[in-house]
Short mmCIF file of C-alpha atoms in Angstrom, two decimals:
data_model
loop_
_atom_site.label_atom_id
_atom_site.label_comp_id
_atom_site.label_asym_id
_atom_site.label_seq_id
_atom_site.Cartn_x
_atom_site.Cartn_y
_atom_site.Cartn_z
CA UNK W 1329 121.47 40.87 178.85
CA UNK W 1330 121.23 41.16 182.60
CA UNK W 1331 118.68 43.26 184.47
CA UNK W 1332 121.06 46.15 185.12
CA UNK W 1333 121.87 46.50 181.49
CA UNK W 1334 118.16 46.35 180.54
CA UNK W 1335 117.26 48.99 183.12
CA UNK W 1336 120.03 51.34 181.93
CA UNK W 1337 118.95 50.92 178.33
CA UNK W 1338 115.34 51.69 179.17
CA UNK W 1339 116.35 54.77 181.08
CA UNK W 1340 118.45 56.06 178.22
CA UNK W 1341 115.63 55.59 175.77
CA UNK W 1342 113.22 57.47 178.04
CA UNK W 1343 115.65 60.35 178.40
CA UNK W 1344 116.18 60.52 174.68
CA UNK W 1345 112.44 60.58 174.01
CA UNK W 1346 111.92 63.31 176.58
CA UNK W 1347 114.63 65.44 175.02
CA UNK W 1348 113.19 65.08 171.55
CA UNK W 1349 109.70 66.01 172.73
CA UNK W 1350 110.33 68.73 175.29
CA UNK W 1351 113.40 70.48 173.96
CA UNK W 1352 111.70 71.73 170.79
CA UNK W 1353 113.91 70.10 168.23
CA UNK W 1354 113.50 70.87 164.59
CA UNK W 1355 110.00 70.03 163.44
CA UNK W 1356 109.51 67.99 160.37
CA UNK W 1357 106.70 67.86 157.89
CA UNK W 1358 105.10 71.04 159.39
CA UNK W 1359 104.69 69.62 162.93
CA UNK W 1360 105.87 71.35 166.12
CA UNK W 1361 106.69 69.81 169.47
CA UNK W 1362 103.77 69.64 171.91
CA UNK W 1363 103.64 69.19 175.67
CA UNK W 1364 106.12 70.14 178.31
CA UNK W 1365 109.34 68.59 179.46
CA UNK W 1366 108.89 66.47 182.48
CA UNK W 1367 110.31 67.95 185.65
CA UNK W 1368 113.84 66.92 186.53
CA UNK W 1369 116.57 67.84 188.86
CA UNK W 1370 117.39 71.05 186.90
CA UNK W 1371 113.75 72.15 186.28
CA UNK W 1372 110.69 72.45 188.45
CA UNK W 1373 107.18 71.93 187.29
CA UNK W 1374 105.79 75.02 185.49
CA UNK W 1375 109.19 76.51 184.56
CA UNK W 1376 109.94 77.37 180.89
CA UNK W 1377 113.15 76.18 179.41
CA UNK W 1378 114.74 78.59 176.91
CA UNK W 1379 116.05 77.06 173.73
CA UNK W 1380 119.72 76.20 173.67
CA UNK W 1381 120.18 76.77 169.92
CA UNK W 1382 119.16 79.69 167.60
CA UNK W 1383 115.47 79.76 166.73
CA UNK W 1384 114.53 79.84 163.01
CA UNK W 1385 111.06 81.10 162.00
CA UNK W 1386 109.44 79.66 158.89
CA UNK W 1387 106.15 80.56 157.17
CA UNK W 1388 103.79 77.63 157.25
CA UNK W 1389 101.71 78.65 154.16
CA UNK W 1390 102.26 81.25 151.44
CA UNK W 1391 99.67 84.06 151.76
CA UNK W 1392 98.34 85.66 148.51
CA UNK W 1393 100.15 88.85 147.42
CA UNK W 1394 98.31 92.12 148.22
CA UNK W 1395 96.25 93.62 145.41
CA UNK W 1396 97.89 96.52 143.58
CA UNK W 1397 96.20 99.90 144.01
CA UNK W 1398 96.73 100.73 140.34
CA UNK W 1399 95.99 97.28 138.98
CA UNK W 1400 92.90 96.01 137.24
CA UNK W 1401 89.51 95.71 138.94
CA UNK W 1402 88.43 92.47 140.64
CA UNK W 1403 86.85 89.81 138.44
CA UNK W 1404 83.19 90.50 137.68
CA UNK W 1405 83.54 94.31 138.13
CA UNK W 1406 83.70 96.43 134.96
CA UNK W 1407 86.85 98.45 134.58
CA UNK W 1408 85.88 102.19 134.63
CA UNK W 1409 88.54 102.81 131.99
CA UNK W 1410 87.02 100.34 129.54
CA UNK W 1411 84.68 101.47 126.68
CA UNK W 1412 81.88 99.28 128.07
CA UNK W 1413 81.94 101.10 131.42
CA UNK W 1414 81.93 104.44 129.64
CA UNK W 1415 78.89 103.40 127.63
CA UNK W 1416 77.04 102.36 130.82
CA UNK W 1417 77.77 105.35 133.07
CA UNK W 1418 78.67 108.21 130.74
CA UNK W 1419 78.42 109.35 127.16
CA UNK W 1420 78.62 106.58 124.54
CA UNK W 1421 82.07 106.00 123.20
CA UNK W 1422 82.67 106.51 119.52
CA UNK W 1423 83.51 103.20 117.82
CA UNK W 1424 87.06 103.03 116.48
CA UNK W 1425 87.45 104.16 112.92
CA UNK W 1426 84.34 106.41 112.89
CA UNK W 1427 83.94 110.18 113.17
CA UNK W 1428 81.09 112.39 114.38
CA UNK W 1429 78.93 113.88 111.56
CA UNK W 1430 79.50 117.62 110.98
CA UNK W 1431 77.06 119.89 112.78
CA UNK W 1432 75.11 122.42 110.65
CA UNK W 1433 76.07 126.05 111.19
CA UNK W 1434 73.62 128.27 113.13
CA UNK W 1435 70.91 129.95 111.11
CA UNK W 1436 71.79 133.44 110.00
CA UNK W 1437 69.13 136.14 110.38
CA UNK W 1438 69.04 138.32 107.28
CA UNK W 1439 69.49 142.01 108.03
CA UNK W 1440 66.51 144.31 107.74
CA UNK W 1441 66.70 146.14 104.41
CA UNK W 1442 66.89 149.90 104.61
CA UNK W 1443 65.73 152.34 101.98
CA UNK W 1444 68.57 153.91 100.03
CA UNK W 1445 69.62 157.31 101.28
CA UNK W 1446 69.06 160.21 98.89
CA UNK W 1447 72.04 161.53 97.07
CA UNK W 1448 73.64 164.40 98.94
CA UNK W 1449 72.92 167.82 97.51
CA UNK W 1450 69.66 166.79 95.78
CA UNK W 1451 66.13 168.02 96.64
CA UNK W 1452 62.81 166.42 95.73
CA UNK W 1453 60.90 168.12 92.90
CA UNK W 1454 58.25 170.66 93.90
CA UNK W 1455 54.62 170.46 92.76
CA UNK W 1456 51.81 173.04 93.16
CA UNK W 1457 49.11 172.65 95.79
CA UNK W 1458 46.31 170.28 94.87
CA UNK W 1459 43.35 169.85 97.22
CA UNK W 1460 41.24 166.69 97.34
CA UNK W 1461 37.96 167.03 99.28
CA UNK W 1462 36.40 164.16 101.16
CA UNK W 1463 32.63 163.49 101.06
CA UNK W 1464 30.69 165.87 103.32
CA UNK W 1465 29.47 164.53 106.66
CA UNK W 1466 26.13 166.09 107.70
CA UNK W 1467 24.59 166.55 111.13
CA UNK W 1468 21.46 168.47 112.16
CA UNK W 1469 21.45 172.02 113.45
CA UNK W 1470 19.07 173.99 115.69
CA UNK W 1471 17.30 175.59 112.70
CA UNK W 1472 15.70 173.51 109.92
CA UNK W 1473 17.26 175.76 107.22
CA UNK W 1474 20.81 175.03 108.57
CA UNK W 1475 22.99 171.99 109.10
CA UNK W 1476 26.56 171.20 110.15
CA UNK W 1477 28.87 169.90 107.40
CA UNK W 1478 32.35 168.43 108.04
CA UNK W 1479 34.85 168.33 105.16
CA UNK W 1480 38.44 166.97 104.99
CA UNK W 1481 40.93 168.83 102.73
CA UNK W 1482 44.04 166.89 101.61
CA UNK W 1483 46.87 168.71 99.81
CA UNK W 1484 48.55 166.19 97.49
CA UNK W 1485 51.08 168.71 96.21
CA UNK W 1486 54.33 169.86 97.79
CA UNK W 1487 53.49 173.57 97.91
CA UNK W 1488 50.96 174.83 100.49
CA UNK W 1489 47.45 176.07 99.67
CA UNK W 1490 47.64 179.61 101.00
CA UNK W 1491 44.05 180.74 100.52
CA UNK W 1492 40.77 179.73 98.86
CA UNK W 1493 37.06 179.07 99.29
CA UNK W 1494 34.84 176.04 99.60
CA UNK W 1495 31.39 175.98 97.92
CA UNK W 1496 28.44 174.00 99.34
CA UNK W 1497 25.58 172.81 97.14
CA UNK W 1498 22.57 172.66 99.47
CA UNK W 1499 19.31 171.08 98.29
CA UNK W 1500 15.90 172.09 99.63
CA UNK W 1501 13.78 168.97 100.09
CA UNK W 1502 9.97 169.10 100.51
CA UNK W 1503 7.84 167.01 102.88
CA UNK W 1504 7.18 164.44 100.09
CA UNK W 1505 10.90 164.19 99.18
CA UNK W 1506 10.74 166.54 96.22
CA UNK W 1507 13.95 168.46 95.51
CA UNK W 1508 12.62 172.01 95.08
CA UNK W 1509 15.89 173.91 94.66
CA UNK W 1510 19.69 173.88 95.09
CA UNK W 1511 21.38 176.82 96.79
CA UNK W 1512 25.15 177.38 96.63
CA UNK W 1513 27.01 179.09 99.45
CA UNK W 1514 30.72 179.62 100.01
CA UNK W 1515 33.03 179.82 103.01
CA UNK W 1516 36.82 180.23 103.33
CA UNK W 1517 39.28 177.29 103.33
CA UNK W 1518 41.12 176.40 106.55
CA UNK W 1519 44.30 177.83 104.95
CA UNK W 1520 47.17 177.46 104.90
CA UNK W 1521 47.20 173.75 104.15
CA UNK W 1522 50.85 172.53 103.82
CA UNK W 1523 51.80 170.08 101.12
CA UNK W 1524 51.27 166.43 101.99
CA UNK W 1525 48.90 167.19 104.91
CA UNK W 1526 45.16 166.99 105.63
CA UNK W 1527 42.99 169.48 107.50
CA UNK W 1528 39.40 168.91 108.63
CA UNK W 1529 36.89 171.67 109.25
CA UNK W 1530 33.22 171.64 110.36
CA UNK W 1531 31.04 174.37 108.82
CA UNK W 1532 27.54 175.57 109.65
CA UNK W 1533 25.80 175.83 106.27
CA UNK W 1534 22.54 177.83 106.08
CA UNK W 1535 20.16 179.19 103.41
CA UNK W 1536 17.48 181.87 103.72
CA UNK W 1537 14.86 180.79 106.22
CA UNK W 1538 11.92 181.69 103.93
CA UNK W 1539 13.19 179.08 101.41
CA UNK W 1540 12.53 176.26 103.90
CA UNK W 1541 8.89 176.38 105.08
CA UNK W 1542 7.61 174.20 107.90
CA UNK W 1543 7.86 170.50 106.98
CA UNK W 1544 10.82 170.98 104.63
CA UNK W 1545 14.58 170.57 105.31
CA UNK W 1546 18.02 171.08 103.68
CA UNK W 1547 20.68 168.60 102.50
CA UNK W 1548 24.23 169.62 101.52
CA UNK W 1549 25.22 166.86 99.11
CA UNK W 1550 28.33 168.13 97.33
CA UNK W 1551 31.26 170.42 98.05
CA UNK W 1552 33.88 172.03 95.81
CA UNK W 1553 36.89 174.22 96.52
CA UNK W 1554 39.09 176.79 94.88
CA UNK W 1555 42.57 177.76 96.16
CA UNK W 1556 45.73 179.64 95.36
#
């Protein structure tokens, strides 16, 4: 091979290499062309050369698919719809196949019993007046031959006590405690006294002054009553 042939061959190889590197031919094995095409008669330094053939874009690596909004939770995070998550954050879930025990009914308050109403058209039986006298309560008076006596009259019957008298048994007591005499005096009842009621009256009970000398006193110990 002569020198002209060798020079032409070298030039062709250089042009072929420049075209493969600068013209952006199809990349293989994931590599793209790097560098710029050397300046030539059709291109100045710094000018971009548009591609002569259609450009095809390819994804270099497959990216992971986006997570579904309604899918399951990421690994390591409890699913809020699972029974375990319900047991941790809310009320405990009932195990499958079991039922809640029946709740007892509320306590019932028994009604307050009421007395039976009387039969219509009937009246309670009537009973005559009957007076019960309480024990006499004695207090001193201004004169030694008198004292104040309080008596309670209770009518246990249904009819009223319209009139009557109360008798006082007054004892004359000496200075040494000797009971010298008993004098009975009477006074009217605090009538009328209706059936089933009580009346209280305070009486001033006196005997003759000459019966109670100096140093002696009176004591009204019992009372009785008569009524109609």
